[in-house]
CSV table of C-alpha atoms in Angstrom, one decimal:
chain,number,residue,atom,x,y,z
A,1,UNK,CA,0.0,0.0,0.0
A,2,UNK,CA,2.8,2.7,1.0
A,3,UNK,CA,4.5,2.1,-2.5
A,4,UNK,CA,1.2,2.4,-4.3
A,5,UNK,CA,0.6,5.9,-2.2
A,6,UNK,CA,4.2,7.0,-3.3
A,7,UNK,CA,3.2,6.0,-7.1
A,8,UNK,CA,0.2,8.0,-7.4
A,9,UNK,CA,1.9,11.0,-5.4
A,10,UNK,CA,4.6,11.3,-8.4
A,11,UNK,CA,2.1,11.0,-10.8
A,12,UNK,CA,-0.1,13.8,-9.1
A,13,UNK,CA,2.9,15.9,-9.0
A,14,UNK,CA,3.9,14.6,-12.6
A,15,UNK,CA,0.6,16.4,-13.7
A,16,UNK,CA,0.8,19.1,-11.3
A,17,UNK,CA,4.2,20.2,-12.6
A,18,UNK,CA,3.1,20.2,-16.2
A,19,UNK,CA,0.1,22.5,-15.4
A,20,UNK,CA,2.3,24.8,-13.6
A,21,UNK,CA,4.6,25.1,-16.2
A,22,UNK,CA,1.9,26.0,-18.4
A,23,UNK,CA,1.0,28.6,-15.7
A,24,UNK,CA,4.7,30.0,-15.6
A,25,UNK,CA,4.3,30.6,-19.4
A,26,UNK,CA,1.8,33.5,-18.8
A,27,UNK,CA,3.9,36.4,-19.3
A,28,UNK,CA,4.3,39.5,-17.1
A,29,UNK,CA,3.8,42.4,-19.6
A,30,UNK,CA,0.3,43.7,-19.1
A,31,UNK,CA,0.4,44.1,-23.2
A,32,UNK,CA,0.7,41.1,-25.2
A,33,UNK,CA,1.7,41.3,-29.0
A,34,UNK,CA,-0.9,40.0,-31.6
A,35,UNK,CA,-0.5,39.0,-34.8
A,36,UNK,CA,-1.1,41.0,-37.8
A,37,UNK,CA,-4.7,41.7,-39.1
A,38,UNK,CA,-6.5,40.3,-41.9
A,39,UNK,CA,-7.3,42.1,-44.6
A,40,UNK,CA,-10.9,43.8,-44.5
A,41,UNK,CA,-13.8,42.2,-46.6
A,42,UNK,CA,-15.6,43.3,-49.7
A,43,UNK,CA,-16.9,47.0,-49.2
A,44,UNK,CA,-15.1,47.7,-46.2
A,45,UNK,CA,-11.7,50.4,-46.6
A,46,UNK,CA,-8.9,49.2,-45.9
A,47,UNK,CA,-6.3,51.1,-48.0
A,48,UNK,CA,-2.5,51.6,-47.9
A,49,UNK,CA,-1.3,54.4,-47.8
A,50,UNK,CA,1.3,54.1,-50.7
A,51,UNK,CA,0.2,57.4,-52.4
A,52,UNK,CA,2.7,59.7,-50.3
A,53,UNK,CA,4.1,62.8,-52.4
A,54,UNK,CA,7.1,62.2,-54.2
A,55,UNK,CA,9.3,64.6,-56.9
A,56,UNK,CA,7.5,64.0,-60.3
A,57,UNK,CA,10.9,63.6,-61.8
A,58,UNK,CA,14.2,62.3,-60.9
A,59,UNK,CA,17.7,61.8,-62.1
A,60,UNK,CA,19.6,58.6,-62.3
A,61,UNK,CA,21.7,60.3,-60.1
A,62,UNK,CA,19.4,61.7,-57.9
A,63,UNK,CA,20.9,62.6,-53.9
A,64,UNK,CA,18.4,60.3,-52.6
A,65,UNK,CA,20.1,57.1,-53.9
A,66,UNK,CA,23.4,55.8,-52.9
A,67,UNK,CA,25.8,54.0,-54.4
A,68,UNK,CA,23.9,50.8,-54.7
A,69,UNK,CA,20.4,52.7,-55.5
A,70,UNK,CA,18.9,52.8,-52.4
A,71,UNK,CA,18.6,55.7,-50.2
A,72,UNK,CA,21.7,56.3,-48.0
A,73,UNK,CA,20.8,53.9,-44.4
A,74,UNK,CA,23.6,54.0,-41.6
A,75,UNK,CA,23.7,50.2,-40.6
A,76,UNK,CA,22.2,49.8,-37.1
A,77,UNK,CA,24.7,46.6,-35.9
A,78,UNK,CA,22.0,45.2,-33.1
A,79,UNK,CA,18.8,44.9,-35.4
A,80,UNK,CA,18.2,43.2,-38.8
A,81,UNK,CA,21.7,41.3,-38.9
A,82,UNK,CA,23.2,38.1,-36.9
A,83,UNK,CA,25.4,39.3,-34.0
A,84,UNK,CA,28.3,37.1,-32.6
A,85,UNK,CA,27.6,35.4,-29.4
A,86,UNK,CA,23.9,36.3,-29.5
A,87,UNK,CA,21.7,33.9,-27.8
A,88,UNK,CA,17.9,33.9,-29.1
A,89,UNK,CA,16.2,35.5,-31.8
A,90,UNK,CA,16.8,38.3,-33.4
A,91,UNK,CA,14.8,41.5,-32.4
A,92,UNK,CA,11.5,41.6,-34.2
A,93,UNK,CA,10.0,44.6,-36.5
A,94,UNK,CA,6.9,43.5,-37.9
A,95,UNK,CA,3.5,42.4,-35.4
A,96,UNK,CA,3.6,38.7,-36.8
A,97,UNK,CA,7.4,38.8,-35.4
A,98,UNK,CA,6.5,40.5,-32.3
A,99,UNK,CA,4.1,37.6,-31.2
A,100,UNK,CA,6.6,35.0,-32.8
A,101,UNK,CA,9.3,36.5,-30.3
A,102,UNK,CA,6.8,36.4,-27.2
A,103,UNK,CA,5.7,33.7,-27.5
A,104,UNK,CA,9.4,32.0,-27.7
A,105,UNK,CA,10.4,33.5,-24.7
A,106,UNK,CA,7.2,33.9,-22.9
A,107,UNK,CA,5.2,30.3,-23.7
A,108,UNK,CA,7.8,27.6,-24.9
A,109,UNK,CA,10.9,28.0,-23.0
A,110,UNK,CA,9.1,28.0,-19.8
A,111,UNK,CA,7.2,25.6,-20.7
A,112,UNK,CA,10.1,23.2,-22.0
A,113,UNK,CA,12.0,24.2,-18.8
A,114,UNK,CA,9.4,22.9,-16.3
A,115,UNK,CA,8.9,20.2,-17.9
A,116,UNK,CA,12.9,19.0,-18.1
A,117,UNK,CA,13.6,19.9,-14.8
A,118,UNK,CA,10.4,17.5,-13.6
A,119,UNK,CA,11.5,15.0,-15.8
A,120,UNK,CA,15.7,15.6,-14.2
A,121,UNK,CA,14.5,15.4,-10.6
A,122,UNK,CA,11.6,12.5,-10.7
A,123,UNK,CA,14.8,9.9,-12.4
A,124,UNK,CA,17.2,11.3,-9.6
A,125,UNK,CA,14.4,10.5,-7.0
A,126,UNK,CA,13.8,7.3,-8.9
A,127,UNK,CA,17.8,5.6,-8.7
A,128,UNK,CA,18.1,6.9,-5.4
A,129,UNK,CA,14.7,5.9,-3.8
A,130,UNK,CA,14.5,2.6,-5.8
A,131,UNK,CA,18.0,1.2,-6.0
A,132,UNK,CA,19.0,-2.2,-5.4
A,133,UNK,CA,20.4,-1.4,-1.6
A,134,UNK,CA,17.1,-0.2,-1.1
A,135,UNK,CA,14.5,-2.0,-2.3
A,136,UNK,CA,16.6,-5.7,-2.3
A,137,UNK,CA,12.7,-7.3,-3.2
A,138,UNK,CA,11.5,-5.1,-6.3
A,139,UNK,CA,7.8,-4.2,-6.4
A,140,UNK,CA,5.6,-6.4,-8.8
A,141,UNK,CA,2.6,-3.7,-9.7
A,142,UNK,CA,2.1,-3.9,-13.1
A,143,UNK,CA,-1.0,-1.1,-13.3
A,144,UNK,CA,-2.0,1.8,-12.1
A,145,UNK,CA,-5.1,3.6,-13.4
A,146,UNK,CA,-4.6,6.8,-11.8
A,147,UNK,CA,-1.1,7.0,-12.4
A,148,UNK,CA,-1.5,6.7,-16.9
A,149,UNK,CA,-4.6,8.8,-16.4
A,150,UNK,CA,-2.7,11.8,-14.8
A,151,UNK,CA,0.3,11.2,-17.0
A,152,UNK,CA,-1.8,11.4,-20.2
A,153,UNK,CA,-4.1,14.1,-19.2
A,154,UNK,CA,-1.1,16.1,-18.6
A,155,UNK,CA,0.9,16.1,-21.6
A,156,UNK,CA,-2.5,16.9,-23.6
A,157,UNK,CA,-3.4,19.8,-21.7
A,158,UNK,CA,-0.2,21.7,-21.8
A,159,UNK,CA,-0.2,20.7,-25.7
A,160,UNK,CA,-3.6,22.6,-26.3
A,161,UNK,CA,-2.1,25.3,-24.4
A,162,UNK,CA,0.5,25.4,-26.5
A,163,UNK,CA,-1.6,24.8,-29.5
A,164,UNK,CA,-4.0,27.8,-29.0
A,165,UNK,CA,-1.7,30.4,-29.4
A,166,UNK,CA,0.4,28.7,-32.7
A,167,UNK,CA,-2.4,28.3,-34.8
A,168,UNK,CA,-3.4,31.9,-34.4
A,169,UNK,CA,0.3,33.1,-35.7
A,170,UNK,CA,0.3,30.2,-38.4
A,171,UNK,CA,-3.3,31.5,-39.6
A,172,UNK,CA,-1.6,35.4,-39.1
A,173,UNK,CA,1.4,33.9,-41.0
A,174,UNK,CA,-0.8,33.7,-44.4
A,175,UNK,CA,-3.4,36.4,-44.1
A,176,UNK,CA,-3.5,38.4,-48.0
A,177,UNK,CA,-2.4,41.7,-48.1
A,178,UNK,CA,-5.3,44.8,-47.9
A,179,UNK,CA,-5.6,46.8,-51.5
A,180,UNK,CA,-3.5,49.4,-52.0
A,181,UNK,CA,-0.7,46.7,-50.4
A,182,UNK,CA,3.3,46.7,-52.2
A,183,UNK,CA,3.9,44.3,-54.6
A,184,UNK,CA,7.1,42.4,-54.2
A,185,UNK,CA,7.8,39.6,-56.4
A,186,UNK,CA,10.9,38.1,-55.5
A,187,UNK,CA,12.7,35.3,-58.3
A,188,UNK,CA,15.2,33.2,-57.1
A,189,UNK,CA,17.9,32.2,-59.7
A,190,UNK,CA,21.0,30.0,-59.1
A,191,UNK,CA,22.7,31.8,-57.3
A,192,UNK,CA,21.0,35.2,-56.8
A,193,UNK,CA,17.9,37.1,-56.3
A,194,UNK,CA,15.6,39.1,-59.1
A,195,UNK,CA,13.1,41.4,-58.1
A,196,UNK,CA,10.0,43.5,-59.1
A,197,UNK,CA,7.7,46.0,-58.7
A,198,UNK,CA,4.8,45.2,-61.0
A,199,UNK,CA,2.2,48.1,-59.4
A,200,UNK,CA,5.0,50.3,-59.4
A,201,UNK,CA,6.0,50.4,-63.3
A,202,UNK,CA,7.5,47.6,-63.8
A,203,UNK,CA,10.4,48.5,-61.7
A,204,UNK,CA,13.1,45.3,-61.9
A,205,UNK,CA,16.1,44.4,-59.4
A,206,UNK,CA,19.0,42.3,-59.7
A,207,UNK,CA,20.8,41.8,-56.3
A,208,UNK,CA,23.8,40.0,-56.0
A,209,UNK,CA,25.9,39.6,-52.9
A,210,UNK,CA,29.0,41.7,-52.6
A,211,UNK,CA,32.3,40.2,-52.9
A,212,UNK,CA,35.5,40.8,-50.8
A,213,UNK,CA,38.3,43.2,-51.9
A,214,UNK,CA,40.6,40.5,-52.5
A,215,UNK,CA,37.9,38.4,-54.6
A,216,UNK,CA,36.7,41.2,-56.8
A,217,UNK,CA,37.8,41.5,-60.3
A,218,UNK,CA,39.2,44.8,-62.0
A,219,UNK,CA,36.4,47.2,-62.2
A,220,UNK,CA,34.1,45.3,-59.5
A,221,UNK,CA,32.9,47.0,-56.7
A,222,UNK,CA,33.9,45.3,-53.5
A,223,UNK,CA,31.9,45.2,-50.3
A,224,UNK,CA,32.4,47.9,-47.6
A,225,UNK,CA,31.0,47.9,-43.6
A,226,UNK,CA,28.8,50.2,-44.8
A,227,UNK,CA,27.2,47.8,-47.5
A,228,UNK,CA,26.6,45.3,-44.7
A,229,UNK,CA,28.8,42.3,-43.3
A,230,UNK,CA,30.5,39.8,-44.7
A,231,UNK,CA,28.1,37.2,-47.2
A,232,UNK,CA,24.7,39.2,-46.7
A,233,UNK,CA,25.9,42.3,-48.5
A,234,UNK,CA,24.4,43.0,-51.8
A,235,UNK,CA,25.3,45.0,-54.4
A,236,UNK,CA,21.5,46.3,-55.0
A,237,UNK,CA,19.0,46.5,-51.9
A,238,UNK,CA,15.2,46.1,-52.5
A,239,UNK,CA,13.4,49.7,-50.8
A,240,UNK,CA,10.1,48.5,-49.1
A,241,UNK,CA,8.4,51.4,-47.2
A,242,UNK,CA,7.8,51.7,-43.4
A,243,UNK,CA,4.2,51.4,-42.0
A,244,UNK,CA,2.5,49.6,-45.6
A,245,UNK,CA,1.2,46.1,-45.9
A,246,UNK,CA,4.0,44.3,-48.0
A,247,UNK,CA,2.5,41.6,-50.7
A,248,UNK,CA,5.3,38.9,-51.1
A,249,UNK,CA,5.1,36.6,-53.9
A,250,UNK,CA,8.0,34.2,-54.6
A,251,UNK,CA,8.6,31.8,-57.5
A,252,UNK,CA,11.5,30.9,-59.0
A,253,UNK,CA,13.3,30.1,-62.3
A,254,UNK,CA,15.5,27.0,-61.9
A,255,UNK,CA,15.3,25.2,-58.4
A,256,UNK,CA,13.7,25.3,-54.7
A,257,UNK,CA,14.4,28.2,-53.2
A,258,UNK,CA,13.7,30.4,-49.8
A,259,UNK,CA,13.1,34.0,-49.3
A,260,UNK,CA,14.4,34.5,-45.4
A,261,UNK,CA,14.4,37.4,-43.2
A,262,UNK,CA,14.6,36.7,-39.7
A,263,UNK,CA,13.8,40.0,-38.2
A,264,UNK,CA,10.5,39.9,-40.0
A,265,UNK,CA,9.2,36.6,-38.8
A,266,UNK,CA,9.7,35.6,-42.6
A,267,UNK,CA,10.4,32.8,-44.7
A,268,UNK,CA,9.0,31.6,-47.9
A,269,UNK,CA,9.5,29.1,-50.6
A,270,UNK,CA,9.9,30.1,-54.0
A,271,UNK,CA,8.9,27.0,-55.8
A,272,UNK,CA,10.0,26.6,-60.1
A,273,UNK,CA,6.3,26.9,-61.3
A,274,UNK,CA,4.4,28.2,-58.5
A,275,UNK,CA,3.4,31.5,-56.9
A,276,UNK,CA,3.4,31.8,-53.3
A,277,UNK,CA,2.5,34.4,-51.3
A,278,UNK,CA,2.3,35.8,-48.0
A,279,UNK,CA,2.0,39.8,-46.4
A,280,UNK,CA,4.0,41.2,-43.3
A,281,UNK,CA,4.3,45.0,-42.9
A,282,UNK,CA,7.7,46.2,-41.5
A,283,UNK,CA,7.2,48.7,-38.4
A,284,UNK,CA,10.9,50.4,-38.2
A,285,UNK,CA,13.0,51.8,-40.7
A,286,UNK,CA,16.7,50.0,-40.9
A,287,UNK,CA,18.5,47.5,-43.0
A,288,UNK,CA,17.5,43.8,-42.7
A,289,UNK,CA,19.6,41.3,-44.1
A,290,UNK,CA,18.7,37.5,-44.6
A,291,UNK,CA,19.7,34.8,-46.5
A,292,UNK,CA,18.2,31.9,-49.7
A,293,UNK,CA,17.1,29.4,-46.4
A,294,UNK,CA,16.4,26.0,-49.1
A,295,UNK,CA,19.5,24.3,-50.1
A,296,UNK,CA,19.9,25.0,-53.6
A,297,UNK,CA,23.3,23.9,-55.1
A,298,UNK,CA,26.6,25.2,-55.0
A,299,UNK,CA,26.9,28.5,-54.8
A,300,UNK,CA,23.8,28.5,-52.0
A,301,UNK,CA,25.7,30.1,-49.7
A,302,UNK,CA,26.0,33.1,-52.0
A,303,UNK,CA,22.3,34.2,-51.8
A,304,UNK,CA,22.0,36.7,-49.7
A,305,UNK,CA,19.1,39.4,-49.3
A,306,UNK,CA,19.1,43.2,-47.8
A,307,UNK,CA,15.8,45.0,-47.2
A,308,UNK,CA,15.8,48.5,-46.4
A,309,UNK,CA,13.1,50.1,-44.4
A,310,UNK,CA,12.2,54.0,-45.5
A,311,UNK,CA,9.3,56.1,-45.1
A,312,UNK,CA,6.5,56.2,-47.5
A,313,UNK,CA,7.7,59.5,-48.7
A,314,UNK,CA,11.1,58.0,-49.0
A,315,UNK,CA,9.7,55.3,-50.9
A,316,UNK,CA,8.0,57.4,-53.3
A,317,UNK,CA,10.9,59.3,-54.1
A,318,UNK,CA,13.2,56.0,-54.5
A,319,UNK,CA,10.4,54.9,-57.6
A,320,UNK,CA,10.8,58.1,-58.9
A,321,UNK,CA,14.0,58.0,-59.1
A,322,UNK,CA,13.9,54.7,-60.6
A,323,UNK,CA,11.7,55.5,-63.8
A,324,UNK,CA,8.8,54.0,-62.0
A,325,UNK,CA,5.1,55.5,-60.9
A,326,UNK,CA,3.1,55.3,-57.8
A,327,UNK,CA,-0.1,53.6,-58.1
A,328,UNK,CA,-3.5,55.6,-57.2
A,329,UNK,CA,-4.2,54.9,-53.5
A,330,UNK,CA,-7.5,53.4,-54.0
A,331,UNK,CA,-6.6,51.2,-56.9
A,332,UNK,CA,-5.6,47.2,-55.1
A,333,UNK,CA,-2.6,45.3,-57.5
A,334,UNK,CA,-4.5,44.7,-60.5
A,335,UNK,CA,-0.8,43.8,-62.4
A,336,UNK,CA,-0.3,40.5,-64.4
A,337,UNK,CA,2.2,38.3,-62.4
A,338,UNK,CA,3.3,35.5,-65.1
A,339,UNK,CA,5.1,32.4,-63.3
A,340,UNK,CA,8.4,31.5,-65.1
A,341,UNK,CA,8.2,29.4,-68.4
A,342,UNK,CA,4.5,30.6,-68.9
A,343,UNK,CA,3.0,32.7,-71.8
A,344,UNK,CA,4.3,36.5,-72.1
A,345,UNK,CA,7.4,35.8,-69.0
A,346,UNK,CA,11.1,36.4,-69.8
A,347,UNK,CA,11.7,33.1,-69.3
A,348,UNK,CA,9.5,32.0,-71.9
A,349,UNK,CA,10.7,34.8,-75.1
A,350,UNK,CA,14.0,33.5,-73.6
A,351,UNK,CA,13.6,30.0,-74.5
A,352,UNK,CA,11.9,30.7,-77.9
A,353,UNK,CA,14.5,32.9,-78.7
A,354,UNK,CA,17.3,30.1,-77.8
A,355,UNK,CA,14.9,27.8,-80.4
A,356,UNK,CA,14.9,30.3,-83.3
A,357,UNK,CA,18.6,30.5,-83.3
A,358,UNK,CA,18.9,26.7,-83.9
A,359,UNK,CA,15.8,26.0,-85.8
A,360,UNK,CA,14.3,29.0,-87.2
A,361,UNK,CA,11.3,30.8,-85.8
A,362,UNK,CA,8.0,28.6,-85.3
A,363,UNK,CA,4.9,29.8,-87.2
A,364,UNK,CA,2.8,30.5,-84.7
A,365,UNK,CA,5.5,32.2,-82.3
A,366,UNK,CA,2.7,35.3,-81.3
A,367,UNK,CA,4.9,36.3,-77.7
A,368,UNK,CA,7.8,39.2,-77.9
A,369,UNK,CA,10.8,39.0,-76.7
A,370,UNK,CA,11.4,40.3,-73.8
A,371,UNK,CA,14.4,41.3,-72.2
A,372,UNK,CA,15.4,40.1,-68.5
A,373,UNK,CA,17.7,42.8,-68.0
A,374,UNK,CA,16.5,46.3,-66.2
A,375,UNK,CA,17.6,49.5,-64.9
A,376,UNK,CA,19.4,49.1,-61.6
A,377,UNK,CA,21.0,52.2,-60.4
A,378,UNK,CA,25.3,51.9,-60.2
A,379,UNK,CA,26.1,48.9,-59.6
A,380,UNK,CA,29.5,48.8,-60.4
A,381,UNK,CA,29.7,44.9,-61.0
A,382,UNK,CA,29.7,44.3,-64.8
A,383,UNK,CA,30.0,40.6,-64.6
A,384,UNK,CA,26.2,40.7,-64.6
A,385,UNK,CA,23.6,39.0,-62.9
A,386,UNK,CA,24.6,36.1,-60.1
A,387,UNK,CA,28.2,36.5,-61.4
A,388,UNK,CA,27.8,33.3,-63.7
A,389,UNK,CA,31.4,31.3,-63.2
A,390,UNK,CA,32.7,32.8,-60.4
């Protein structure tokens, strides 16, 4: 009878313990993050405000772009960029990211620490308590119905717990953007990034990451601390404005890849074939660097991605400066997206045009070419996009 006692006492505090360390999870903070809004329905305004004033025209070499095209951004070295020795995640800067980060520190590391600790000091009570000097006759229960009652109840209740709170940022995770949201189609290519802005003009990007001064080759531009650090730098930066739903969509032209930005909360797939999208909208201005997060052959490594963060206004003026046009504020993303290989995409004019040089034009060739090659601001890398060879 005592050792039947003692069995259902470390199962009562086996479940005990579990609830509590769901109860430790509850964070202090009065205010809790939530994740991001969905987008209003039907009828309902829920506009972007992407129309801020900008310079109807601007040079090439207009103050407001830096060397690489974007507006000049001093680095700030404790947000948007790996730190050495840093334990945890990086500091957050969009809602979704916000709850992402509480919840981390506030839910599952509690959570996960309760329940190893139990787990520690039950199997040191355990040898000690029930070791051969001890117990020389060893007990011959085979059941226990309280016991597997309280140590199944438990584990299931601290799972919905959990569960309550990561379905709403997986749901928040895939909410569409609003109208009058950014468009940002992001390519991936072996090995580097493409870009466009198709409510914005057609603006098109090609980023590829800076190389060091002893890698460069004569007339390449090498990568400075102020371009970022070593293997996220990028020779042009993508301008996303501060405040502004952000419509995502990723494909890509030639393997599985993964748009990544840790300080956003933010990874997506671009899949050959497919569009995917998601929406996040960035809450402080800054650089953000992240990386191509699938494995995606050699030069994977070499992917790297830099955001920066301006002002609408900002913003505006950066299109203008690029030969591109703001959209009217009322007006949601109405622009053709094409998925690579498909009718009217570079991808496509490209191929036919690789077919007519060996065989001669087909009759019923209707689609134009098209060239993949845009307007990026000074580069100063003429070896071209993803710096094929090197």
């Amino acid at each position: 009878m005592p050792r039947r006692m003692k069995a259902i006492a470390i199962a009562a505090g086996m479940g005990c313990a579990a609830l509590s360390g769901t109860a430790l999870a509850t964070p202090a903070a009065p205010a809790r993050p939530v994740p991001q809004a969905a987008a209003e329905g039907a009828g309902v305004a829920n506009t972007a405000p992407t129309s801020a004033a900008a310079p109807a025209t601007a040079a090439p070499t207009s103050p407001l772009l830096a060397q690489d095209g974007a507006p000049a951004t001093t680095i700030d070295p404790q947000v948007g960029l790996p730190i050495d020795g840093r334990i945890g995640l990086q500091p957050q800067v969009t809602k979704n990211g916000e709850f992402a980060h509480w919840m981390h520190n506030g839910v599952l590391v509690p959570v996960i620490t309760a329940i190893c600790v139990l787990v520690l000091l039950l199997l040191a009570w355990v040898v000690f308590r029930y070791r051969r000097a001890a117990n020389p006759v060893p007990s011959k229960t085979s059941h226990n119905t309280l016991v597997e009652v309280l140590w199944t109840l438990g584990p299931v209740v601290v799972l919905v717990l959990i569960a309550i709170p990561s379905i709403g940022l997986l749901q928040a995770q895939f909410k569409p953007a609003p109208a009058g949201a950014v468009t940002l189609k992001a390519i991936g290519n072996q090995w580097y990034w493409t870009y466009q802005y198709p409510d914005h003009g057609g603006i098109e990007i090609t980023a590829n990451m800076l190389k060091e001064k002893d890698q460069v080759a004569p007339g390449e531009r090498a990568r400075t601390d102020a371009d970022g650090p070593r293997l996220l730098a990028v020779d042009n930066r993508i301008v996303l404005p501060v405040g502004v739903p952000i419509r995502l969509i990723t494909t890509s032209n030639d393997v599985i890849h993964s748009w990544a930005i840790p300080a956003f909360w933010m990874k997506l797939d671009a899949v050959p074939g497919r569009l995917n999208e998601t929406s996040f909208t960035i809450e402080k201005p800054g650089l953000y660097f992240g990386q191509c997060s699938e494995l995606c052959g050699a030069r994977h490594a070499f992917m790297p991605i830099a955001v920066q963060a301006v002002p609408p206004a900002q913003f505006a003026a950066w299109v203008a400066a690029k030969g591109g046009k703001m959209p009217g504020s009322a007006a949601p993303s109405s622009s053709v997206i094409p998925q690579p290989g498909a009718e009217g995409s570079a991808a496509e004019a490209a191929q036919a045009n690789a077919a007519d040089a060996v065989t001669g034009p087909a009759e019923n060739a209707s689609t134009p070419a098209q060239s993949p090659s845009s307007a990026q601001g000074a580069t100063g890398n003429p070896a071209g996009p993803g710096n094929a060879g090197q």
